[in-house]
Every structure is written in C-alpha cells, then in structure tokens.
XYZ file of C-alpha atoms in Angstrom:
573
model
C -58.989 -60.379 -8.322
C -57.075 -58.008 -6.313
C -54.045 -58.188 -8.909
C -56.065 -56.919 -11.469
C -57.597 -54.200 -9.500
C -53.683 -52.902 -9.151
C -53.417 -52.955 -12.923
C -56.567 -51.244 -13.454
C -55.581 -48.668 -10.904
C -52.163 -48.559 -12.694
C -54.071 -47.905 -16.012
C -55.951 -45.191 -13.732
C -52.746 -43.095 -13.276
C -52.173 -43.284 -16.932
C -55.574 -41.863 -17.786
C -55.464 -39.595 -14.968
C -52.265 -37.879 -16.275
C -53.100 -38.057 -19.755
C -52.932 -34.402 -21.294
C -55.872 -33.061 -23.668
C -53.602 -32.008 -26.524
C -52.944 -33.846 -29.932
C -49.857 -35.916 -29.625
C -46.933 -33.946 -30.261
C -44.702 -34.909 -33.012
C -40.805 -35.993 -31.646
C -39.189 -34.913 -35.380
C -35.482 -35.533 -35.334
C -35.260 -34.427 -31.374
C -33.830 -36.253 -28.601
C -35.939 -36.880 -25.674
C -34.044 -34.384 -23.902
C -34.201 -31.761 -26.588
C -37.880 -32.117 -26.733
C -38.467 -31.831 -22.950
C -36.840 -28.548 -23.190
C -39.193 -27.808 -25.995
C -42.010 -28.627 -23.838
C -40.583 -26.745 -20.962
C -40.408 -23.656 -23.240
C -43.971 -24.209 -24.317
C -45.446 -24.779 -21.015
C -43.732 -21.409 -19.405
C -45.408 -19.577 -22.469
C -48.619 -20.966 -21.946
C -49.218 -22.671 -25.374
C -49.807 -26.515 -24.139
C -53.782 -27.020 -24.694
C -55.020 -28.562 -21.246
C -51.866 -28.451 -19.174
C -52.047 -26.789 -15.933
C -48.574 -26.481 -14.177
C -47.464 -24.053 -11.724
C -43.908 -25.263 -10.882
C -42.467 -24.751 -14.061
C -38.904 -23.893 -12.355
C -38.715 -26.717 -10.269
C -39.543 -29.133 -13.159
C -36.530 -27.393 -15.289
C -34.164 -27.853 -12.467
C -35.450 -31.482 -11.611
C -34.693 -32.848 -15.293
C -31.730 -30.674 -16.004
C -30.120 -32.220 -12.800
C -31.194 -35.577 -14.070
C -29.530 -35.183 -17.825
C -33.261 -34.943 -19.149
C -33.682 -38.811 -18.360
C -37.555 -39.632 -17.656
C -38.690 -40.391 -14.347
C -42.085 -42.374 -14.551
C -40.965 -43.986 -17.684
C -37.478 -45.982 -18.760
C -35.589 -44.892 -21.767
C -37.480 -46.795 -23.753
C -40.644 -45.402 -22.618
C -42.065 -48.219 -20.857
C -44.062 -47.260 -17.936
C -42.410 -47.459 -14.627
C -45.674 -49.481 -13.354
C -45.087 -49.174 -9.218
C -43.725 -45.787 -9.191
C -46.755 -45.038 -11.261
C -49.258 -46.721 -9.215
C -47.950 -45.612 -5.678
C -48.429 -41.980 -6.956
C -51.895 -42.694 -8.499
C -52.480 -44.251 -4.856
C -51.410 -41.502 -3.032
C -53.284 -38.830 -5.404
C -56.527 -40.853 -4.180
C -55.511 -40.779 -0.757
C -54.629 -37.609 -0.188
C -58.837 -36.974 -0.060
C -58.377 -38.677 3.511
C -55.821 -35.907 4.989
C -58.182 -33.268 4.133
C -56.403 -32.571 0.666
C -58.439 -32.360 -2.731
C -57.347 -35.132 -5.586
C -58.486 -32.872 -8.517
C -55.189 -30.751 -7.448
C -52.979 -33.371 -8.546
C -54.969 -34.262 -11.781
C -57.447 -37.044 -10.029
C -60.056 -35.543 -12.249
C -58.701 -37.122 -15.242
C -60.258 -40.423 -14.425
C -63.480 -41.030 -16.389
C -66.037 -42.949 -14.699
C -68.680 -44.328 -16.658
C -71.528 -45.830 -14.454
C -70.143 -48.663 -12.014
C -67.261 -49.284 -13.596
C -65.008 -47.212 -15.746
C -64.331 -46.168 -19.462
C -61.923 -47.797 -21.707
C -58.500 -46.244 -21.776
C -57.337 -44.983 -25.205
C -55.773 -47.751 -27.509
C -52.688 -46.445 -27.356
C -52.178 -46.273 -23.347
C -53.825 -49.749 -22.907
C -51.069 -50.967 -25.202
C -48.694 -49.306 -23.153
C -50.332 -50.667 -19.575
C -50.490 -54.110 -21.167
C -46.508 -54.152 -21.521
C -45.778 -53.183 -24.847
C -43.218 -50.746 -25.431
C -44.055 -47.299 -26.985
C -41.759 -45.116 -28.671
C -40.921 -41.739 -26.703
C -43.950 -39.599 -28.334
C -44.710 -36.243 -27.151
C -47.516 -37.738 -24.559
C -44.697 -39.984 -22.942
C -42.622 -36.748 -22.535
C -45.326 -34.745 -21.482
C -47.017 -37.061 -19.210
C -43.560 -37.234 -17.433
C -43.839 -33.545 -16.601
C -47.916 -34.122 -15.764
C -46.532 -37.217 -12.915
C -43.589 -35.056 -11.554
C -45.833 -31.855 -11.231
C -48.594 -33.677 -9.339
C -45.757 -35.486 -7.283
C -44.318 -32.302 -6.538
C -47.669 -30.469 -5.514
C -48.941 -33.400 -3.696
C -45.324 -33.329 -1.675
C -45.934 -29.570 -0.711
C -49.087 -29.995 0.560
C -48.463 -33.203 2.674
C -45.487 -31.587 4.125
C -47.161 -27.974 4.747
C -44.686 -26.607 2.953
C -47.243 -24.938 0.275
C -49.541 -23.152 2.570
C -47.886 -20.202 4.765
C -50.410 -20.038 7.921
C -48.853 -17.025 9.165
C -50.804 -14.962 6.105
C -54.125 -16.759 7.177
C -53.859 -16.888 10.476
C -52.601 -13.733 12.716
C -51.724 -15.845 15.891
C -49.502 -18.457 14.184
C -45.763 -17.361 14.935
C -44.142 -20.962 13.769
C -41.710 -20.452 10.710
C -42.931 -21.765 7.490
C -41.838 -24.934 6.535
C -39.508 -25.193 2.965
C -39.436 -28.633 0.921
C -36.926 -29.225 -1.771
C -39.215 -31.398 -3.952
C -36.377 -31.781 -6.619
C -34.094 -33.431 -4.174
C -37.007 -35.405 -3.252
C -37.846 -36.997 -6.588
C -34.124 -37.478 -7.003
C -34.077 -40.089 -4.068
C -36.199 -42.497 -6.453
C -32.910 -43.172 -7.966
C -31.697 -44.428 -4.545
C -33.863 -47.011 -4.669
C -36.673 -45.229 -2.502
C -40.098 -45.752 -3.485
C -42.759 -43.045 -4.154
C -44.879 -44.539 -1.068
C -42.273 -44.051 1.163
C -40.965 -40.435 0.208
C -44.345 -39.269 0.499
C -45.064 -40.957 3.974
C -42.209 -39.643 5.600
C -43.514 -36.133 4.697
C -46.439 -36.486 6.971
C -46.651 -35.571 10.958
C -45.449 -38.918 13.053
C -47.791 -38.245 15.768
C -50.271 -40.755 16.377
C -52.976 -38.017 16.900
C -52.394 -36.699 13.566
C -53.325 -40.209 12.252
C -56.600 -40.584 14.630
C -57.111 -37.146 13.235
C -57.196 -38.385 9.728
C -59.050 -41.527 10.446
C -61.658 -39.132 12.215
C -61.706 -37.206 8.528
C -62.419 -40.516 6.768
C -65.402 -41.022 8.899
C -67.005 -38.099 8.737
C -66.178 -37.941 5.357
C -68.740 -41.208 4.889
C -71.493 -39.186 6.775
C -71.339 -36.242 5.289
C -72.108 -38.221 2.072
C -75.432 -39.161 3.531
C -78.396 -36.898 3.396
C -78.148 -34.837 6.757
C -81.963 -34.338 8.409
C -81.189 -32.637 11.445
C -82.874 -34.546 14.592
C -85.821 -32.963 16.158
C -84.522 -31.996 19.678
C -86.230 -30.457 22.116
C -86.176 -27.060 23.181
C -85.718 -25.165 26.581
C -83.487 -26.744 29.617
C -83.886 -29.970 31.048
C -82.397 -31.587 34.137
C -82.627 -34.922 35.999
C -86.249 -35.499 36.822
C -87.425 -33.297 34.018
C -90.402 -34.733 31.771
C -90.767 -33.651 28.205
C -92.026 -35.309 25.284
C -89.383 -34.220 23.324
C -86.800 -36.831 25.664
C -87.942 -39.554 23.443
C -86.322 -38.320 20.379
C -83.255 -37.063 22.482
C -82.966 -40.726 23.861
C -83.230 -42.138 20.458
C -80.243 -39.336 19.424
C -77.923 -40.218 22.450
C -78.034 -43.949 21.478
C -77.183 -43.299 18.166
C -73.883 -41.563 19.317
C -73.091 -43.932 21.401
C -73.452 -42.537 24.387
C -76.320 -44.142 25.936
C -77.288 -47.803 26.335
C -80.625 -48.391 24.005
C -81.280 -51.488 26.054
C -80.841 -50.131 29.312
C -82.627 -46.764 28.176
C -85.740 -49.235 27.004
C -86.750 -49.994 30.714
C -86.777 -45.862 31.694
C -90.100 -43.853 31.399
C -89.462 -42.668 27.497
C -90.038 -39.191 28.357
C -88.352 -38.709 31.632
C -85.218 -37.030 31.916
C -83.669 -39.298 34.206
C -80.054 -39.609 35.771
C -79.096 -42.304 33.201
C -79.840 -39.725 30.308
C -78.571 -36.664 31.974
C -74.987 -38.845 32.590
C -75.436 -39.458 28.737
C -75.575 -35.590 27.904
C -72.704 -35.255 30.332
C -70.614 -37.305 28.391
C -71.626 -36.065 24.862
C -70.712 -32.297 26.707
C -67.466 -33.483 27.269
C -66.481 -34.642 24.252
C -67.740 -31.389 22.412
C -66.088 -29.006 25.006
C -68.975 -27.529 26.539
C -69.746 -26.962 29.951
C -70.266 -30.673 31.738
C -73.406 -30.159 34.053
C -75.531 -33.223 32.177
C -78.136 -29.924 31.764
C -79.721 -30.239 28.464
C -79.985 -26.494 26.684
C -79.273 -24.364 23.988
C -75.496 -24.873 23.823
C -75.956 -28.475 24.116
C -78.464 -28.698 21.257
C -76.733 -26.617 18.770
C -73.963 -28.816 19.066
C -76.319 -31.730 18.668
C -77.766 -30.011 15.631
C -73.921 -29.717 13.923
C -74.029 -31.532 10.663
C -71.241 -34.057 9.764
C -70.206 -31.565 6.654
C -69.577 -28.790 9.383
C -67.446 -30.884 11.740
C -65.272 -32.133 8.340
C -64.446 -28.892 7.714
C -62.959 -28.186 11.379
C -61.469 -31.694 11.007
C -59.784 -30.299 7.693
C -58.299 -26.990 9.260
C -56.930 -29.065 12.222
C -55.155 -31.251 9.820
C -53.606 -28.412 8.064
C -52.115 -27.058 11.430
C -50.516 -30.047 12.066
C -49.147 -30.303 8.643
C -47.544 -26.898 9.315
C -45.417 -28.488 12.424
C -42.289 -30.131 12.306
C -42.656 -33.617 11.236
C -41.180 -34.827 14.663
C -41.865 -33.148 17.750
C -39.364 -35.126 19.309
C -38.970 -37.786 21.966
C -40.255 -36.000 24.881
C -42.360 -32.581 24.416
C -45.346 -30.350 25.636
C -48.291 -30.162 23.342
C -50.469 -27.155 24.456
C -53.964 -27.195 22.637
C -54.716 -23.692 23.283
C -57.959 -24.154 21.558
C -59.359 -27.086 23.592
C -57.606 -26.323 26.940
C -55.416 -29.111 27.624
C -51.533 -29.856 27.644
C -50.127 -33.219 27.296
C -46.576 -34.477 28.312
C -45.728 -37.229 25.477
C -42.641 -39.361 25.931
C -41.598 -41.967 22.974
C -45.254 -40.951 21.561
C -47.150 -41.737 24.291
C -48.979 -39.481 26.750
C -47.590 -39.686 30.561
C -49.274 -36.808 31.666
C -52.749 -34.542 30.710
C -53.330 -31.369 32.248
C -56.193 -28.767 32.096
C -55.442 -25.483 31.329
C -56.680 -21.779 30.925
C -55.645 -19.841 27.661
C -56.106 -16.550 26.505
C -59.431 -14.757 26.447
C -60.576 -13.817 22.728
C -59.451 -10.262 23.244
C -55.681 -11.374 24.108
C -55.563 -14.877 22.756
C -52.792 -17.113 23.005
C -50.606 -17.401 20.049
C -49.437 -20.401 18.432
C -45.432 -21.152 18.422
C -42.620 -23.366 19.407
C -40.153 -22.656 22.210
C -38.511 -24.774 24.748
C -38.709 -25.117 28.639
C -34.887 -24.729 30.091
C -35.765 -24.133 33.885
C -38.225 -23.872 36.810
C -39.014 -20.814 38.538
C -39.992 -21.345 41.844
C -41.972 -18.335 43.767
C -41.502 -16.419 41.020
C -41.971 -12.380 41.026
C -44.303 -11.192 38.169
C -43.157 -8.340 35.738
C -46.698 -6.807 34.782
C -46.481 -6.347 30.737
C -47.536 -2.527 29.698
C -50.499 -3.292 28.049
C -52.036 -5.508 31.273
C -50.286 -2.511 33.540
C -52.671 0.123 32.145
C -55.711 -1.728 31.128
C -56.279 -3.752 33.933
C -54.268 -2.694 36.910
C -54.137 0.924 36.662
C -57.865 1.674 36.396
C -58.205 -0.878 39.684
C -55.329 1.324 41.496
C -57.217 4.276 40.691
C -60.639 3.208 41.922
C -59.092 1.621 45.124
C -55.759 3.366 46.415
C -54.880 0.400 48.521
C -54.916 -2.097 45.408
C -51.500 -2.397 44.457
C -50.365 -2.766 48.507
C -52.791 -5.483 48.884
C -51.533 -7.453 46.078
C -47.996 -7.320 46.584
C -47.182 -5.152 43.469
C -44.541 -2.911 44.094
C -44.090 0.204 41.588
C -40.485 1.110 39.933
C -39.503 4.362 37.923
C -36.798 4.703 35.833
C -33.699 7.010 37.574
C -30.453 7.415 36.561
C -31.227 4.542 33.818
C -32.460 1.890 36.500
C -35.570 1.007 37.448
C -36.122 1.998 41.393
C -38.726 1.326 43.622
C -41.077 4.445 44.604
C -43.845 4.827 47.128
C -46.657 4.233 45.156
C -48.628 6.543 47.616
C -46.421 9.516 46.393
C -48.094 9.081 42.870
C -51.349 10.733 41.579
C -52.832 8.251 39.758
C -55.819 9.876 38.561
C -53.823 11.404 36.131
C -52.158 8.621 34.321
C -53.393 6.777 31.284
C -52.059 4.779 28.551
C -50.171 7.857 27.068
C -48.516 8.929 30.011
C -47.672 5.785 32.093
C -43.855 5.763 32.990
C -43.939 3.278 35.400
C -42.696 -0.838 35.837
C -45.227 -2.637 37.793
C -43.735 -5.377 39.381
C -45.573 -8.433 41.877
C -43.630 -10.060 44.425
C -43.577 -13.455 45.303
C -46.434 -14.561 47.558
C -49.762 -16.015 47.701
C -51.267 -13.466 45.442
C -49.115 -13.464 43.136
C -50.768 -13.831 39.718
C -47.965 -16.826 38.640
C -48.374 -18.797 41.368
C -45.458 -20.598 43.166
C -44.455 -22.191 39.958
C -43.521 -20.810 36.138
C -41.829 -22.501 33.478
C -38.957 -20.678 32.127
C -39.579 -20.491 28.269
C -37.807 -18.138 26.133
C -39.926 -16.570 23.637
C -40.653 -12.627 22.460
C -44.235 -12.739 23.232
C -43.959 -13.085 27.307
C -46.121 -16.216 27.164
C -45.390 -18.672 29.639
C -46.814 -21.701 31.381
C -47.400 -21.267 34.840
C -49.342 -21.537 38.421
C -51.847 -19.611 39.559
C -54.083 -18.937 42.836
C -57.175 -18.925 40.678
C -57.739 -23.007 41.274
C -61.313 -22.511 40.864
C -61.253 -21.460 36.999
C -60.020 -25.003 36.109
C -63.819 -25.970 36.888
C -65.112 -24.042 33.963
C -65.523 -26.617 30.699
C -64.427 -23.093 28.378
C -61.586 -21.631 30.185
C -60.290 -18.557 28.230
C -59.790 -16.405 30.978
C -56.174 -15.111 30.818
C -54.145 -12.151 29.076
C -52.361 -14.887 27.122
C -50.446 -16.720 29.286
C -51.071 -20.373 29.717
C -52.125 -21.408 33.640
C -51.871 -25.172 34.286
C -53.941 -27.195 36.852
C -51.480 -29.655 38.397
C -48.256 -28.138 37.262
C -46.677 -29.206 40.695
C -47.012 -32.430 39.362
C -45.721 -31.722 35.706
C -42.798 -29.554 37.458
C -41.946 -32.741 39.658
C -41.820 -34.792 36.694
C -39.463 -32.808 34.780
C -37.626 -32.293 37.694
C -36.690 -35.882 38.355
C -35.675 -37.024 41.514
C -34.712 -33.936 43.013
C -37.727 -33.045 45.494
C -39.677 -30.270 44.312
C -41.853 -29.777 47.970
C -38.153 -29.229 49.451
C -37.491 -26.750 46.938
C -40.700 -25.035 47.292
C -40.071 -24.509 51.348
C -37.870 -21.690 50.669
C -39.703 -18.499 50.101
C -37.150 -16.862 47.816
C -37.110 -16.432 44.163
C -35.103 -20.055 42.940
C -34.278 -21.207 39.535
C -33.814 -24.653 38.799
C -32.325 -25.561 35.293
C -33.673 -28.870 33.759
C -31.174 -31.864 32.642
C -32.180 -31.135 28.784
C -34.154 -28.492 27.590
C -37.857 -29.769 26.438
C -39.366 -28.535 23.632
C -42.926 -26.872 23.874
C -45.875 -26.491 20.892
C -48.515 -24.232 21.752
C -50.866 -25.319 18.999
C -54.663 -23.844 18.404
C -56.343 -26.958 17.960
C -59.723 -26.699 18.505
C -60.360 -30.698 17.244
C -58.534 -33.810 18.790
C -58.670 -37.593 18.988
C -57.975 -39.239 22.257
C -56.174 -42.697 22.658
C -59.523 -44.312 22.816
C -60.562 -42.949 19.519
C -62.949 -40.554 21.294
C -63.178 -37.324 18.966
C -63.204 -33.759 21.015
C -65.169 -30.649 19.284
C -64.205 -27.406 20.818
C -65.589 -23.947 19.866
C -63.586 -21.975 17.078
C -62.496 -19.514 20.020
C -60.211 -16.843 18.313
C -61.972 -17.555 14.942
C -59.115 -18.973 13.112
C -60.683 -22.190 11.803
C -63.087 -19.776 9.885
C -60.148 -17.887 8.451
C -58.579 -21.463 7.620
C -61.515 -22.770 5.852
C -62.023 -19.791 3.696
C -58.672 -20.268 2.450
C -59.023 -23.962 2.180
C -62.465 -23.675 0.359
C -65.084 -25.816 0.054
C -64.766 -29.898 0.681
C -63.290 -31.644 -2.405
C -65.370 -34.375 -3.606
C -64.331 -37.782 -2.285
C -63.031 -40.585 -4.430
C -65.371 -43.527 -4.686
C -64.961 -45.787 -1.626
C -63.781 -48.515 -4.321
C -61.071 -46.164 -5.487
C -59.792 -45.546 -1.818
C -59.941 -49.275 -0.799
C -57.947 -49.971 -4.070
C -55.467 -47.453 -3.041
C -55.270 -48.569 0.339
C -54.804 -52.407 -0.830
C -51.927 -51.228 -3.110
C -50.049 -49.227 -0.144
C -50.997 -51.620 2.024
C -52.247 -48.944 4.791
C-alpha cells in the first residue's frame, strides 16, 4: 500500500511540473542546444504557462553542467528518487509557513477523493518506459530546478530580507548559491539532505513547526467564538458564565474536567482561578488568576490568527544562522525571556525587561566577551535630553542624588564640571553640550553587572536596582537595553570557577574577560514553544508581526492530510 502511494507521489510530481504549453519540437537540435533555446524563450516571456523568476540562476546551473539534465538521465528517463523527494518537500513546505503553490503544487489535479489520471505520455514515463528527449522533458527539467531553487531560498531564509520589512531588524541578510547547492546532487547528496540542511537546527524551531501544523488543522474547522462572560471575575465570585468558562478551560487542557465537575458550576473557585493563571502564563498576560478583558480577548483569538503569528516567527527563525553555536544566549525581546543554551539544551532561563514601544529593543547578533562589575553608565544623548534633563530642571539636586556627574568638553577632553554652576532651565536638545555619566553604586541604572558586548546600538545586558519590575508579566520598561533577572547567577555560570562574589566585593569597576566570547542573539520572537511542548503567545509589542504578515500575505491553502502523510512517509519525517 505504501509502495503504491510512493509511486503515486512520484507521478504527482510529473503532473505538478507539467507545462501547460504544447510539446516543443526537438528537430535536429541537441538537448543542450534545445535547453539554451528554452532559456532564451523563457527570458523573452514566450513560454506559455511558465512562471519562472530565476532565469539567470538556471542559465548558470546548466552551463556548469554542460547542459546535462538534473531530474532525468541522458535518455530522458526520470530520476524517480530525486523527483519524489522534491515533491515531498514542496508539499511539506506548508508546515514551515510557506506556500506550496510557489513551487508548483497547484499543478496537482484533484478529482473527488482521488486524483485525476496522468496524461498518457507521462504515465508511461512513470511506469518505467524511456521517452525521447522531447521539449516537455527538457522544459520539465527547468521547472523542477526552478522549484528547487526557490524552495531552497525560502527554507534558508535567503529570499526574504527582513530589514526591508522590520525597521528594528539589524541582522545581516542571508545568502545562498542555489547552483552550487544543486551541483552537490552529483556528489551523491540527496534532495532531502540538501533541503534539510538549510533549516534552523534549533529544537525550538522544530517545535514551532509542530505548533504550526497543529494550528493548521484547527484553523480548517469552522470557528465559533466561545460564549465567555464579560467583566471581572475573582476567586469566590459567582457568575452564570463560569459554566462556559469551565468548559473552555477544560478543552484547553488547563482545567481537569473530572475535578471541576465536583464543584459548583457557576462559582469562580480557586481551581478555576488556577486554570486561568496557567492560561495567562502561556499567553504572556499578567498572571494573577483574575479573569478580565485582556484574558477574555486572548481566549477569543482564533486558530487562524495564531497561525499567522506563528508563521511570522518561523520566518524570523529562518533569517537567523542555521546553527547558533554550541553555546549561546537567545534573548526573546517580544516575550521577555533569555535562555543560555549549551549543546542544544537550555541550562538557564531568565526573565528580562526590554524596550518600551517608544524605544524598542533591536534584533541583532553580537558576542559577550567580558563581564563589567560595578559599571559606570554613560548616558546616551537621547536619554540625557529626553529623560534626565527634565528631571534635573525640576529638581536641582537630582543628578547629585543619583550619582550622576556632568562632563563638558574642554581642550578636546571630557572633564567634570560643577552641575550647580549650570543654568539647566535654558538647556534643550538643541543646545545640550554635556556628557552625563552615572558613577557605580546602589543607584546606578546598570546595577552591579553589565555584560560587555560590542555593538553600534549601545544595547547591553545588565543588572537593575529596580527588581520589582520583574513581577510584571509584560515587561517593556527600558529604553532599549535588556535588564536580566538573576544576572548574577548567569554571570557566575559564564565566569566559571572564579568566585563572582569575591570579585564584586570590591567597589571599583572591574573588567573580567571570558575565556571564550559567547554569541548573543536578540530576536523579536512573540511565539515560542518550551521543552514540554507548551506554546507561549505574546502581544505584538512593536507591531512587527503585523508588518511581516502584510508581506507574507494570507495563509496558504494547506495540502490535504493524505498528501502530507504520504510526503512525511517518503522522507520518513
């Protein structure tokens, strides 16, 4: 049964990549000459029904191969395994948030529960007969190569430059040489291996793909918003709508239906509040167990809306390097968390505070190469004139009380000046000529530890004296830098055997180099899936999910479950 399904899938690829134009006469031309003629005609747009963008790549590809075919042998017989694996990957591209139609899947013809018969000439090819090198054989080779190239570019994240979509994205665009990639087929590397190697190796990406598949199935069902109560509900309250709320929480798996049935249905009990608390934690809401407008709005979010959010985050993952390294820090700026990952395993997870929407944290990559203990803080110009100057104008002792010294440029050097000698009332952005620097101490905005990570954005990971802010669920409070809860523990892990406590006992500023620089990736990830397969959704803090989805477009039509299963069996995924 499975074998016949695989044969069927191989035949589907032949149908999938069949041009809509009539057969082209080969005449007396060699296959190479005919391929060149097809490429010329394609560039001129005179091949009916052929939608190809990468003519330059195709030209270079076949020139380097001395005009030999890729998906058929020298006699025109199909290379079945290559074609079947390409067909399977085209189908499975949907699981990664891509549109199989971009690679020709719409050429599969559906007929009721089964599939339409293939054209007789192609059916013979699929059955094993050796056709002549007709124009269809040559053109189909071009079409399959084009499908591979475009799919490889999308899977590798090299076709979409996120910096053109997201103004906060600062990671360099990725590049891929699809011609060099396809040439590896002649070295015995399979289509499956070539495409698999392009995907992120992080287990978190794989879990996000699984979530996308689950939501795809849910989104195909008619969506009827639940009839949930309005207003506020706290433990002990009674409301008729709690009956529907209990049922909804049970379906989400956060409320035990059997245990819930033993309680008064209309009462918002401690058990119900705990279930709401669990749900709030998953959704990036304030975790207080109180049912209110924000919690209700999240509960009414449709699977289709969640699917779009996951799709945007999958695209961000593919825009990152395939491998983030054996040891690295992943900072999820949209979901307020930081992971220290070693050999693919999370060894520490920390809550963080990120930039508020008016001063968002950027997405970029850098390295931590040292720890700075008892750091001073040189205040960025924007913060100096927009935040600190107005406070000093209202309170002449503000700078002195917070340990902020004022420096002025004298003879080419910044030198301290007496803040009391300055008429602060007459200063503004236009005439502010001072440098503000906060001395180490209990009031220092960077706390007692800052990670040295060179970058042109003046964004760092650091401590904070305002520890109470970590109690909030949505923690967009900073001016762009990342405040890390429990940064002392993380610093000690990075420092190794040396005692951080001993190093911190001195009040002077100290720089402790790390044995090896540690890669850091700050990425706007608004959805992630933890090691227990629990999905965590967060609000689109900076509006970049919306920008991404505007470019990605509507959700693509998913292949049938039957076709997805066959593709997975073929690739044994």
